[in-house]
mmCIF file of C-alpha atoms and ligand atoms in Angstrom:
data_model
loop_
_atom_site.group_PDB
_atom_site.id
_atom_site.type_symbol
_atom_site.label_atom_id
_atom_site.label_comp_id
_atom_site.label_asym_id
_atom_site.label_seq_id
_atom_site.Cartn_x
_atom_site.Cartn_y
_atom_site.Cartn_z
ATOM 1 C CA MET A 1 30.878 -50.361 -56.527
ATOM 2 C CA ASN A 2 27.707 -48.734 -55.295
ATOM 3 C CA ARG A 3 25.402 -50.670 -53.098
ATOM 4 C CA LYS A 4 22.002 -50.150 -51.608
ATOM 5 C CA ILE A 5 20.436 -51.789 -48.685
ATOM 6 C CA THR A 6 16.765 -51.473 -47.774
ATOM 7 C CA LEU A 7 15.500 -51.641 -44.252
ATOM 8 C CA LYS A 8 11.858 -52.280 -43.654
ATOM 9 C CA THR A 9 10.609 -52.192 -40.030
ATOM 10 C CA ASN A 10 7.034 -52.389 -38.797
ATOM 11 C CA ASN A 11 6.300 -48.670 -39.465
ATOM 12 C CA ASP A 12 9.234 -47.471 -41.724
ATOM 13 C CA ILE A 13 11.043 -48.249 -44.781
ATOM 14 C CA TYR A 14 14.298 -46.573 -45.816
ATOM 15 C CA SER A 15 17.412 -47.058 -47.809
ATOM 16 C CA ILE A 16 21.067 -47.020 -46.964
ATOM 17 C CA TYR A 17 23.320 -46.120 -49.844
ATOM 18 C CA ILE A 18 27.059 -47.074 -49.859
ATOM 19 C CA GLU A 19 28.590 -44.953 -52.684
ATOM 20 C CA PRO A 20 32.330 -43.886 -52.778
ATOM 21 C CA ASN A 21 32.735 -40.290 -53.724
ATOM 22 C CA SER A 22 29.069 -39.493 -53.482
ATOM 23 C CA ILE A 23 28.663 -37.052 -50.524
ATOM 24 C CA ILE A 24 28.406 -33.744 -52.455
ATOM 25 C CA LYS A 25 26.111 -35.249 -55.173
ATOM 26 C CA ASN A 26 23.914 -36.630 -52.477
ATOM 27 C CA LEU A 27 23.798 -33.498 -50.352
ATOM 28 C CA ASN A 28 22.767 -31.586 -53.522
ATOM 29 C CA ARG A 29 20.145 -34.113 -54.102
ATOM 30 C CA VAL A 30 18.545 -33.802 -50.709
ATOM 31 C CA ILE A 31 18.774 -30.019 -50.894
ATOM 32 C CA SER A 32 16.720 -29.853 -54.076
ATOM 33 C CA ALA A 33 14.227 -32.474 -52.801
ATOM 34 C CA ASN A 34 13.477 -30.760 -49.494
ATOM 35 C CA LYS A 35 11.781 -27.399 -48.895
ATOM 36 C CA LYS A 36 13.072 -26.918 -45.379
ATOM 37 C CA ILE A 37 16.315 -28.369 -44.019
ATOM 38 C CA VAL A 38 18.403 -27.837 -40.937
ATOM 39 C CA PHE A 39 21.946 -29.157 -41.176
ATOM 40 C CA LEU A 40 23.641 -30.360 -38.054
ATOM 41 C CA ILE A 41 27.296 -30.542 -38.955
ATOM 42 C CA ASP A 42 30.354 -31.815 -37.155
ATOM 43 C CA LYS A 43 32.839 -28.970 -37.297
ATOM 44 C CA LYS A 44 35.612 -31.490 -38.457
ATOM 45 C CA VAL A 45 33.711 -32.089 -41.746
ATOM 46 C CA PHE A 46 32.549 -28.472 -42.377
ATOM 47 C CA PHE A 47 35.201 -28.373 -45.115
ATOM 48 C CA ILE A 48 33.069 -30.845 -47.029
ATOM 49 C CA PHE A 49 29.908 -28.926 -46.592
ATOM 50 C CA LYS A 50 31.644 -25.876 -47.853
ATOM 51 C CA LYS A 51 32.057 -27.510 -51.240
ATOM 52 C CA ILE A 52 28.255 -26.979 -51.800
ATOM 53 C CA LYS A 53 27.490 -24.125 -53.886
ATOM 54 C CA ASN A 54 25.835 -21.166 -51.879
ATOM 55 C CA TYR A 55 26.297 -23.205 -48.737
ATOM 56 C CA LYS A 56 25.996 -19.917 -46.589
ATOM 57 C CA LYS A 57 22.349 -19.547 -47.572
ATOM 58 C CA LEU A 58 21.503 -22.808 -45.990
ATOM 59 C CA ASN A 59 20.373 -23.251 -42.427
ATOM 60 C CA TYR A 60 23.142 -24.990 -40.451
ATOM 61 C CA ILE A 61 24.529 -25.389 -37.074
ATOM 62 C CA LEU A 62 28.115 -26.374 -36.453
ATOM 63 C CA ILE A 63 28.876 -28.648 -33.575
ATOM 64 C CA ASN A 64 32.254 -29.518 -32.033
ATOM 65 C CA CYS A 65 31.732 -33.316 -31.683
ATOM 66 C CA SER A 66 32.755 -35.717 -29.001
ATOM 67 C CA GLU A 67 30.828 -37.833 -26.516
ATOM 68 C CA LYS A 68 30.260 -34.733 -24.439
ATOM 69 C CA ILE A 69 27.709 -33.350 -26.974
ATOM 70 C CA LYS A 70 25.362 -36.246 -25.869
ATOM 71 C CA SER A 71 24.151 -34.248 -22.750
ATOM 72 C CA PHE A 72 20.902 -32.630 -21.566
ATOM 73 C CA ASP A 73 22.451 -29.186 -21.741
ATOM 74 C CA ASN A 74 23.585 -29.649 -25.359
ATOM 75 C CA TYR A 75 20.183 -31.246 -26.338
ATOM 76 C CA ALA A 76 18.453 -28.060 -25.116
ATOM 77 C CA THR A 77 20.898 -25.720 -26.770
ATOM 78 C CA VAL A 78 20.806 -27.352 -30.100
ATOM 79 C CA SER A 79 17.108 -27.884 -30.067
ATOM 80 C CA GLU A 80 16.483 -24.135 -29.322
ATOM 81 C CA LYS A 81 18.790 -23.338 -32.280
ATOM 82 C CA VAL A 82 16.919 -25.692 -34.556
ATOM 83 C CA LEU A 83 13.577 -24.158 -33.508
ATOM 84 C CA SER A 84 14.864 -20.692 -34.283
ATOM 85 C CA PHE A 85 14.859 -21.553 -37.975
ATOM 86 C CA ASN A 86 11.018 -21.578 -37.788
ATOM 87 C CA ILE A 87 10.804 -25.260 -38.732
ATOM 88 C CA ASP A 88 7.609 -27.258 -39.331
ATOM 89 C CA ARG A 89 6.781 -30.904 -39.379
ATOM 90 C CA ASP A 90 8.082 -31.263 -42.941
ATOM 91 C CA THR A 91 11.543 -30.081 -41.992
ATOM 92 C CA ASN A 92 14.380 -32.422 -42.621
ATOM 93 C CA ILE A 93 17.147 -32.567 -40.101
ATOM 94 C CA ILE A 94 20.287 -33.661 -41.764
ATOM 95 C CA ALA A 95 23.131 -34.703 -39.721
ATOM 96 C CA ILE A 96 26.684 -34.790 -41.268
ATOM 97 C CA GLY A 97 29.081 -36.283 -38.734
ATOM 98 C CA GLY A 98 30.044 -39.205 -36.509
ATOM 99 C CA GLY A 99 27.995 -41.402 -34.092
ATOM 100 C CA THR A 100 27.757 -38.797 -31.363
ATOM 101 C CA LEU A 101 26.269 -36.253 -33.827
ATOM 102 C CA GLY A 102 23.912 -38.936 -35.169
ATOM 103 C CA ASP A 103 22.792 -39.965 -31.760
ATOM 104 C CA LEU A 104 22.067 -36.383 -30.744
ATOM 105 C CA SER A 105 20.462 -35.487 -34.062
ATOM 106 C CA GLY A 106 18.233 -38.557 -33.950
ATOM 107 C CA PHE A 107 16.990 -37.642 -30.501
ATOM 108 C CA ILE A 108 16.293 -34.026 -31.511
ATOM 109 C CA ALA A 109 14.587 -34.992 -34.766
ATOM 110 C CA SER A 110 12.324 -37.516 -32.911
ATOM 111 C CA THR A 111 11.257 -35.135 -30.153
ATOM 112 C CA ILE A 112 11.158 -31.704 -31.680
ATOM 113 C CA LEU A 113 7.598 -30.835 -32.887
ATOM 114 C CA ARG A 114 7.002 -34.556 -31.817
ATOM 115 C CA GLY A 115 9.069 -35.758 -34.810
ATOM 116 C CA VAL A 116 10.516 -34.349 -37.966
ATOM 117 C CA ASN A 117 12.382 -35.953 -40.730
ATOM 118 C CA LEU A 118 15.880 -37.175 -40.248
ATOM 119 C CA THR A 119 18.574 -37.975 -42.859
ATOM 120 C CA LEU A 120 22.020 -39.245 -41.938
ATOM 121 C CA PHE A 121 25.360 -38.676 -43.600
ATOM 122 C CA PRO A 122 27.648 -40.629 -41.316
ATOM 123 C CA THR A 123 31.386 -39.447 -41.526
ATOM 124 C CA THR A 124 33.137 -41.955 -39.161
ATOM 125 C CA LEU A 125 33.750 -45.578 -39.815
ATOM 126 C CA LEU A 126 31.904 -46.331 -36.572
ATOM 127 C CA SER A 127 28.815 -44.422 -37.658
ATOM 128 C CA GLN A 128 28.956 -45.927 -41.197
ATOM 129 C CA VAL A 129 29.009 -49.593 -40.057
ATOM 130 C CA ASP A 130 26.827 -49.223 -36.873
ATOM 131 C CA SER A 131 25.376 -46.247 -35.232
ATOM 132 C CA SER A 132 23.605 -44.718 -38.328
ATOM 133 C CA ILE A 133 21.716 -48.001 -38.827
ATOM 134 C CA GLY A 134 18.689 -49.239 -36.960
ATOM 135 C CA GLY A 135 17.149 -45.997 -35.494
ATOM 136 C CA LYS A 136 18.536 -45.874 -31.895
ATOM 137 C CA ASN A 137 19.550 -42.509 -30.686
ATOM 138 C CA GLY A 138 20.224 -40.911 -27.303
ATOM 139 C CA ILE A 139 22.110 -38.824 -24.861
ATOM 140 C CA ASN A 140 23.870 -39.755 -21.633
ATOM 141 C CA SER A 141 22.943 -39.333 -18.087
ATOM 142 C CA LYS A 142 24.845 -39.277 -14.841
ATOM 143 C CA SER A 143 23.548 -42.757 -14.225
ATOM 144 C CA GLY A 144 24.943 -44.123 -17.398
ATOM 145 C CA LYS A 145 25.344 -43.951 -21.121
ATOM 146 C CA ASN A 146 22.546 -43.634 -23.649
ATOM 147 C CA LEU A 147 19.916 -43.797 -20.781
ATOM 148 C CA ILE A 148 17.702 -41.144 -22.544
ATOM 149 C CA GLY A 149 16.653 -41.647 -26.097
ATOM 150 C CA THR A 150 14.098 -43.051 -28.523
ATOM 151 C CA PHE A 151 13.899 -45.503 -31.429
ATOM 152 C CA TYR A 152 13.363 -43.456 -34.452
ATOM 153 C CA GLN A 153 14.321 -44.377 -38.006
ATOM 154 C CA PRO A 154 15.906 -42.012 -40.552
ATOM 155 C CA LYS A 155 14.430 -41.338 -43.984
ATOM 156 C CA SER A 156 17.721 -42.293 -45.641
ATOM 157 C CA VAL A 157 21.325 -42.939 -44.892
ATOM 158 C CA PHE A 158 24.052 -41.899 -47.303
ATOM 159 C CA ILE A 159 27.370 -43.483 -46.718
ATOM 160 C CA ASP A 160 30.492 -42.256 -48.618
ATOM 161 C CA PRO A 161 33.575 -44.314 -47.526
ATOM 162 C CA GLU A 162 35.853 -41.684 -49.095
ATOM 163 C CA VAL A 163 35.140 -39.185 -46.311
ATOM 164 C CA LEU A 164 36.986 -41.403 -43.916
ATOM 165 C CA SER A 165 40.356 -40.353 -45.279
ATOM 166 C CA SER A 166 40.500 -37.467 -42.833
ATOM 167 C CA LEU A 167 39.915 -39.633 -39.747
ATOM 168 C CA THR A 168 42.694 -40.385 -37.417
ATOM 169 C CA LYS A 169 43.983 -43.967 -37.204
ATOM 170 C CA ARG A 170 42.597 -44.167 -33.765
ATOM 171 C CA GLU A 171 39.060 -43.328 -34.982
ATOM 172 C CA ILE A 172 39.322 -45.791 -37.830
ATOM 173 C CA LEU A 173 40.198 -48.545 -35.256
ATOM 174 C CA SER A 174 37.299 -47.447 -33.067
ATOM 175 C CA GLY A 175 34.948 -48.095 -35.972
ATOM 176 C CA TYR A 176 36.779 -51.306 -36.869
ATOM 177 C CA ALA A 177 35.849 -52.588 -33.449
ATOM 178 C CA GLU A 178 32.154 -52.562 -34.369
ATOM 179 C CA ILE A 179 32.931 -54.426 -37.547
ATOM 180 C CA ILE A 180 34.693 -57.114 -35.724
ATOM 181 C CA LYS A 181 31.869 -57.303 -33.155
ATOM 182 C CA HIS A 182 29.414 -58.013 -35.987
ATOM 183 C CA ALA A 183 31.701 -60.783 -37.212
ATOM 184 C CA LEU A 184 32.138 -62.274 -33.745
ATOM 185 C CA ILE A 185 28.486 -62.415 -32.939
ATOM 186 C CA ASN A 186 27.222 -63.731 -36.239
ATOM 187 C CA ASP A 187 29.499 -64.634 -39.054
ATOM 188 C CA LYS A 188 32.567 -66.810 -38.831
ATOM 189 C CA LYS A 189 33.327 -66.546 -42.504
ATOM 190 C CA PHE A 190 33.368 -62.800 -42.211
ATOM 191 C CA PHE A 191 35.781 -63.086 -39.230
ATOM 192 C CA ASN A 192 38.106 -65.160 -41.288
ATOM 193 C CA TRP A 193 37.806 -62.700 -44.150
ATOM 194 C CA LEU A 194 38.561 -59.808 -41.724
ATOM 195 C CA ASP A 195 41.478 -61.791 -40.263
ATOM 196 C CA LYS A 196 42.985 -61.857 -43.719
ATOM 197 C CA ASN A 197 42.012 -58.297 -44.859
ATOM 198 C CA SER A 198 41.963 -56.182 -41.784
ATOM 199 C CA LYS A 199 45.067 -54.227 -42.708
ATOM 200 C CA SER A 200 43.538 -53.271 -46.123
ATOM 201 C CA ILE A 201 40.329 -52.134 -44.272
ATOM 202 C CA ILE A 202 42.173 -50.097 -41.682
ATOM 203 C CA ASN A 203 44.301 -48.498 -44.536
ATOM 204 C CA LEU A 204 41.099 -47.551 -46.160
ATOM 205 C CA ASP A 205 41.489 -49.588 -49.352
ATOM 206 C CA ASN A 206 38.244 -48.849 -50.971
ATOM 207 C CA LYS A 207 37.461 -52.321 -52.278
ATOM 208 C CA TYR A 208 37.887 -53.932 -48.881
ATOM 209 C CA LEU A 209 36.367 -51.066 -46.997
ATOM 210 C CA SER A 210 33.156 -50.892 -48.826
ATOM 211 C CA GLU A 211 32.728 -54.679 -48.533
ATOM 212 C CA ALA A 212 33.442 -54.551 -44.763
ATOM 213 C CA ILE A 213 30.884 -51.742 -44.354
ATOM 214 C CA TYR A 214 28.301 -53.499 -46.523
ATOM 215 C CA LYS A 215 28.697 -56.915 -44.596
ATOM 216 C CA SER A 216 28.537 -55.135 -41.245
ATOM 217 C CA ILE A 217 25.339 -53.337 -42.059
ATOM 218 C CA LEU A 218 23.670 -56.557 -43.255
ATOM 219 C CA ILE A 219 24.515 -58.215 -39.952
ATOM 220 C CA LYS A 220 23.197 -55.286 -38.047
ATOM 221 C CA LYS A 221 20.100 -55.122 -40.230
ATOM 222 C CA LYS A 222 19.188 -58.757 -39.320
ATOM 223 C CA TYR A 223 19.237 -58.130 -35.596
ATOM 224 C CA VAL A 224 17.389 -54.839 -35.877
ATOM 225 C CA LEU A 225 14.615 -56.326 -37.992
ATOM 226 C CA SER A 226 14.122 -59.357 -35.659
ATOM 227 C CA ASP A 227 13.632 -57.045 -32.540
ATOM 228 C CA GLU A 228 13.464 -53.401 -33.565
ATOM 229 C CA LYS A 229 12.632 -52.120 -30.017
ATOM 230 C CA GLU A 230 14.904 -54.485 -28.157
ATOM 231 C CA LYS A 231 12.092 -56.362 -26.396
ATOM 232 C CA LEU A 232 14.419 -59.374 -25.944
ATOM 233 C CA LYS A 233 11.622 -61.740 -27.258
ATOM 234 C CA SER A 234 13.624 -63.274 -30.139
ATOM 235 C CA ILE A 235 16.865 -65.204 -29.868
ATOM 236 C CA HIS A 236 18.136 -62.869 -32.535
ATOM 237 C CA SER A 237 17.267 -59.836 -30.274
ATOM 238 C CA ARG A 238 19.108 -56.711 -31.259
ATOM 239 C CA ALA A 239 20.456 -56.927 -27.707
ATOM 240 C CA ILE A 240 23.053 -59.329 -29.124
ATOM 241 C CA LEU A 241 24.459 -56.256 -30.790
ATOM 242 C CA ASN A 242 25.486 -55.082 -27.222
ATOM 243 C CA PHE A 243 28.256 -57.793 -27.251
ATOM 244 C CA GLY A 244 31.175 -56.183 -25.310
ATOM 245 C CA HIS A 245 28.976 -53.198 -24.368
ATOM 246 C CA THR A 246 28.122 -54.131 -20.778
ATOM 247 C CA PHE A 247 31.712 -53.561 -19.543
ATOM 248 C CA GLY A 248 32.482 -51.201 -22.472
ATOM 249 C CA HIS A 249 29.836 -48.760 -21.566
ATOM 250 C CA ALA A 250 30.709 -48.922 -17.963
ATOM 251 C CA LEU A 251 34.283 -48.095 -18.678
ATOM 252 C CA GLU A 252 33.186 -45.136 -20.699
ATOM 253 C CA SER A 253 31.012 -43.996 -17.928
ATOM 254 C CA PHE A 254 33.799 -44.578 -15.313
ATOM 255 C CA TYR A 255 36.106 -42.290 -17.354
ATOM 256 C CA LYS A 256 33.313 -39.775 -17.672
ATOM 257 C CA TYR A 257 33.070 -40.069 -21.424
ATOM 258 C CA SER A 258 36.465 -38.454 -21.811
ATOM 259 C CA THR A 259 38.948 -38.980 -24.587
ATOM 260 C CA LYS A 260 40.767 -41.504 -22.375
ATOM 261 C CA LEU A 261 38.950 -44.150 -24.366
ATOM 262 C CA THR A 262 37.059 -44.118 -27.687
ATOM 263 C CA HIS A 263 33.787 -46.020 -27.861
ATOM 264 C CA GLY A 264 35.472 -48.649 -30.038
ATOM 265 C CA GLU A 265 38.371 -48.998 -27.623
ATOM 266 C CA ALA A 266 36.050 -49.444 -24.624
ATOM 267 C CA ILE A 267 33.982 -52.181 -26.379
ATOM 268 C CA CYS A 268 37.115 -53.976 -27.411
ATOM 269 C CA ILE A 269 38.158 -54.331 -23.853
ATOM 270 C CA GLY A 270 34.454 -55.318 -23.162
ATOM 271 C CA MET A 271 34.483 -57.903 -25.884
ATOM 272 C CA ILE A 272 37.611 -59.592 -24.352
ATOM 273 C CA ILE A 273 35.840 -59.614 -20.999
ATOM 274 C CA ALA A 274 32.776 -61.191 -22.627
ATOM 275 C CA GLY A 275 34.975 -63.597 -24.421
ATOM 276 C CA THR A 276 36.752 -64.636 -21.327
ATOM 277 C CA LEU A 277 33.483 -65.066 -19.444
ATOM 278 C CA SER A 278 32.206 -67.196 -22.358
ATOM 279 C CA TYR A 279 35.361 -69.325 -22.012
ATOM 280 C CA LYS A 280 35.192 -69.627 -18.276
ATOM 281 C CA LEU A 281 31.494 -70.663 -18.404
ATOM 282 C CA LYS A 282 32.536 -73.413 -20.848
ATOM 283 C CA TYR A 283 30.696 -72.010 -23.955
ATOM 284 C CA LEU A 284 33.720 -70.743 -26.015
ATOM 285 C CA SER A 285 36.818 -72.858 -26.649
ATOM 286 C CA LEU A 286 40.213 -71.657 -25.552
ATOM 287 C CA LYS A 287 41.271 -71.906 -29.268
ATOM 288 C CA ASP A 288 38.602 -69.311 -30.367
ATOM 289 C CA LEU A 289 39.303 -67.079 -27.486
ATOM 290 C CA GLU A 290 43.087 -67.013 -28.391
ATOM 291 C CA LYS A 291 42.206 -66.480 -32.127
ATOM 292 C CA ILE A 292 40.198 -63.392 -31.106
ATOM 293 C CA LYS A 293 43.007 -62.075 -28.881
ATOM 294 C CA ILE A 294 45.595 -62.627 -31.656
ATOM 295 C CA HIS A 295 43.343 -60.674 -34.040
ATOM 296 C CA PHE A 296 42.943 -57.777 -31.683
ATOM 297 C CA LYS A 297 46.682 -57.691 -30.875
ATOM 298 C CA SER A 298 47.747 -57.750 -34.538
ATOM 299 C CA ASN A 299 45.465 -54.827 -35.302
ATOM 300 C CA LYS A 300 46.432 -52.886 -32.290
ATOM 301 C CA LEU A 301 43.029 -53.082 -30.605
ATOM 302 C CA PRO A 302 43.163 -52.852 -26.791
ATOM 303 C CA LEU A 303 42.493 -55.886 -24.752
ATOM 304 C CA TYR A 304 42.645 -54.619 -21.200
ATOM 305 C CA ASP A 305 42.176 -51.558 -18.937
ATOM 306 C CA ASN A 306 43.579 -51.533 -15.421
ATOM 307 C CA LYS A 307 40.284 -50.225 -14.078
ATOM 308 C CA ILE A 308 38.172 -52.912 -15.604
ATOM 309 C CA TYR A 309 37.755 -54.869 -12.293
ATOM 310 C CA ASP A 310 37.199 -51.698 -10.180
ATOM 311 C CA ASN A 311 34.228 -52.011 -7.810
ATOM 312 C CA LYS A 312 32.754 -48.789 -9.281
ATOM 313 C CA ILE A 313 32.671 -50.564 -12.730
ATOM 314 C CA PHE A 314 30.411 -53.257 -11.273
ATOM 315 C CA GLN A 315 28.209 -50.586 -9.600
ATOM 316 C CA ILE A 316 27.759 -48.863 -13.051
ATOM 317 C CA ILE A 317 26.827 -52.230 -14.588
ATOM 318 C CA GLU A 318 24.224 -52.731 -11.862
ATOM 319 C CA LYS A 319 22.423 -49.730 -12.970
ATOM 320 C CA ASP A 320 22.480 -50.545 -16.643
ATOM 321 C CA LYS A 321 19.060 -50.244 -18.310
ATOM 322 C CA LYS A 322 19.534 -53.619 -20.107
ATOM 323 C CA ASN A 323 19.223 -55.465 -16.813
ATOM 324 C CA SER A 324 16.127 -56.935 -15.178
ATOM 325 C CA ASN A 325 15.295 -58.702 -11.897
ATOM 326 C CA GLY A 326 18.793 -58.358 -10.487
ATOM 327 C CA LYS A 327 20.104 -60.444 -13.407
ATOM 328 C CA ILE A 328 22.447 -58.952 -16.003
ATOM 329 C CA ASN A 329 21.625 -59.480 -19.701
ATOM 330 C CA PHE A 330 24.979 -60.465 -21.050
ATOM 331 C CA VAL A 331 25.911 -61.451 -24.510
ATOM 332 C CA LEU A 332 28.152 -64.492 -24.679
ATOM 333 C CA LEU A 333 29.921 -66.396 -27.466
ATOM 334 C CA GLN A 334 29.567 -70.073 -28.271
ATOM 335 C CA SER A 335 32.141 -69.866 -30.890
ATOM 336 C CA ILE A 336 33.425 -67.239 -33.294
ATOM 337 C CA GLY A 337 30.351 -66.247 -35.246
ATOM 338 C CA SER A 338 27.815 -67.570 -32.777
ATOM 339 C CA SER A 339 26.377 -65.895 -29.839
ATOM 340 C CA PHE A 340 23.530 -65.810 -27.455
ATOM 341 C CA LEU A 341 21.913 -63.648 -24.805
ATOM 342 C CA SER A 342 22.311 -64.886 -21.292
ATOM 343 C CA LYS A 343 19.577 -63.597 -19.038
ATOM 344 C CA ASN A 344 20.290 -65.307 -15.810
ATOM 345 C CA LEU A 345 23.871 -64.322 -14.839
ATOM 346 C CA SER A 346 24.027 -62.379 -11.532
ATOM 347 C CA LEU A 347 26.632 -59.758 -11.163
ATOM 348 C CA LYS A 348 27.958 -61.565 -8.195
ATOM 349 C CA LYS A 349 28.632 -64.627 -10.284
ATOM 350 C CA ILE A 350 30.302 -62.601 -13.083
ATOM 351 C CA LYS A 351 32.475 -61.015 -10.505
ATOM 352 C CA ARG A 352 33.470 -64.244 -8.935
ATOM 353 C CA ILE A 353 34.276 -65.836 -12.291
ATOM 354 C CA LEU A 354 36.403 -63.010 -13.603
ATOM 355 C CA LYS A 355 38.169 -62.229 -10.347
HETATM 356 N N1 NAD B 401 22.794 -45.432 -32.101
HETATM 357 C C1 NAD B 401 23.457 -46.570 -32.172
HETATM 358 O O1 NAD B 401 22.932 -47.554 -32.598
HETATM 359 C C2 NAD B 401 24.890 -46.595 -31.808
HETATM 360 C C3 NAD B 401 25.698 -47.716 -32.179
HETATM 361 C C4 NAD B 401 27.094 -47.686 -31.872
HETATM 362 C C5 NAD B 401 27.569 -46.527 -31.355
HETATM 363 N N2 NAD B 401 26.808 -45.396 -30.948
HETATM 364 C C6 NAD B 401 27.383 -44.180 -30.501
HETATM 365 O O2 NAD B 401 28.221 -43.604 -31.408
HETATM 366 C C7 NAD B 401 29.162 -42.742 -30.714
HETATM 367 C C8 NAD B 401 30.479 -42.967 -31.253
HETATM 368 O O3 NAD B 401 30.489 -42.557 -32.527
HETATM 369 P P1 NAD B 401 31.873 -42.038 -33.324
HETATM 370 O O4 NAD B 401 32.974 -42.961 -32.995
HETATM 371 O O5 NAD B 401 31.521 -41.658 -34.733
HETATM 372 O O6 NAD B 401 32.272 -40.703 -32.477
HETATM 373 P P2 NAD B 401 32.299 -39.145 -32.705
HETATM 374 O O7 NAD B 401 31.074 -38.664 -33.376
HETATM 375 O O8 NAD B 401 32.658 -38.583 -31.469
HETATM 376 O O9 NAD B 401 33.465 -39.013 -33.899
HETATM 377 C C9 NAD B 401 34.728 -39.280 -33.469
HETATM 378 C C10 NAD B 401 35.705 -38.131 -33.840
HETATM 379 O O10 NAD B 401 35.850 -37.980 -35.312
HETATM 380 C C11 NAD B 401 35.508 -36.718 -35.647
HETATM 381 N N3 NAD B 401 35.139 -36.822 -37.106
HETATM 382 C C12 NAD B 401 33.913 -37.215 -37.571
HETATM 383 N N4 NAD B 401 33.918 -37.337 -38.922
HETATM 384 C C13 NAD B 401 35.184 -37.024 -39.236
HETATM 385 C C14 NAD B 401 35.815 -37.123 -40.582
HETATM 386 N N5 NAD B 401 35.294 -37.501 -41.651
HETATM 387 N N6 NAD B 401 37.174 -36.713 -40.528
HETATM 388 C C15 NAD B 401 37.795 -36.418 -39.437
HETATM 389 N N7 NAD B 401 37.284 -36.427 -38.232
HETATM 390 C C16 NAD B 401 35.924 -36.693 -38.234
HETATM 391 C C17 NAD B 401 34.559 -36.173 -34.633
HETATM 392 O O11 NAD B 401 34.606 -34.788 -34.658
HETATM 393 C C18 NAD B 401 35.097 -36.720 -33.484
HETATM 394 O O12 NAD B 401 36.195 -35.962 -32.913
HETATM 395 C C19 NAD B 401 28.971 -43.123 -29.297
HETATM 396 O O13 NAD B 401 28.344 -42.177 -28.483
HETATM 397 C C20 NAD B 401 28.204 -44.396 -29.274
HETATM 398 O O14 NAD B 401 27.346 -44.641 -28.068
HETATM 399 C C21 NAD B 401 25.486 -45.518 -31.213
HETATM 400 ZN ZN1 ZN B 402 28.848 -49.619 -29.945
#
């Protein structure tokens, strides 16, 4: 079933389309609707792009994608290449790839010529359920992950769940981690549905997969709309979407964004830490914590990493941009499907409780 979600922020309005088997049709549609396009394409999905008639005549840049592409150097290299196509303000940058390509492309589109159009064709589960929605982009710095970036909404997002069939199981699970995150923070019914149907989703059964993508996007949309620029003013701040990410991002940074951990694996470990902290602070019941752990185990999602309590991890967290006045902004659970942003936990206290 085809679905359309419209996202209206203060200054932008755009649509997200979920349509199985649609990527070529939608690529052709944007090609005929735009005078100037520069495609940024993940090498792993170039085989899809090659199905477009006369693709060789189009402006495109192939990128070998991983977390490493979200760097200053690469931002400069790719931006120069984009500029070499003599672009103007009406140019549409079209990204076909996963979350790393989307984050890089969004940052380039928002800064090059002070902003050109951006269209996303997310091709990983993670990017379809999470990173292509809401307009955050960015690159990494030595001081931490995503520390340089902007808020910049795309013109459209085209999701084709069929393109996920070439992903590895590991990458599918990485995306599933963000789906379960959305359920844990906001929707108990969705969690129970996932508990029943996770195997079908992970095996890419279209009916369940499309539904999971749709539900996930609706939850993300709600938080994005209530606090587009993460000002932390509303109790539904989009900061809640960072559940599991405080420790998750620190782990990724600790491992220098290597393939040791995918983003999803890192935040799984982070979600278990956040759940444990929620339990130890007497917000979350032991029953719910156990339920979460069982779900993770039965879907082969990681629960632990032996470096998670390393002092360096705590040092990285201290530098996190989401903290203020020496306190850590930490997302905690009250129950499965209900979460809140705690603004007054000190790192010392977190350390003491966890250790
Ligand atoms: N901007 C946001 O709001 C937001 C939200 C969540 C995550 N993120 C970011 O997203 C990134 C992770 O995204 P990701 O998991 O998509 O990583 P990724 O882009 O590195 O993709 C994972 C791997 O899959 C490959 N790939 C992509 N599409 C494929 C396909 N259809 N078939 C086979 N292989 C394919 C890629 O080449 C890569 O090797 C992280 O940098 C994270 O910080 C951003
Ligand atoms: Zn994430």
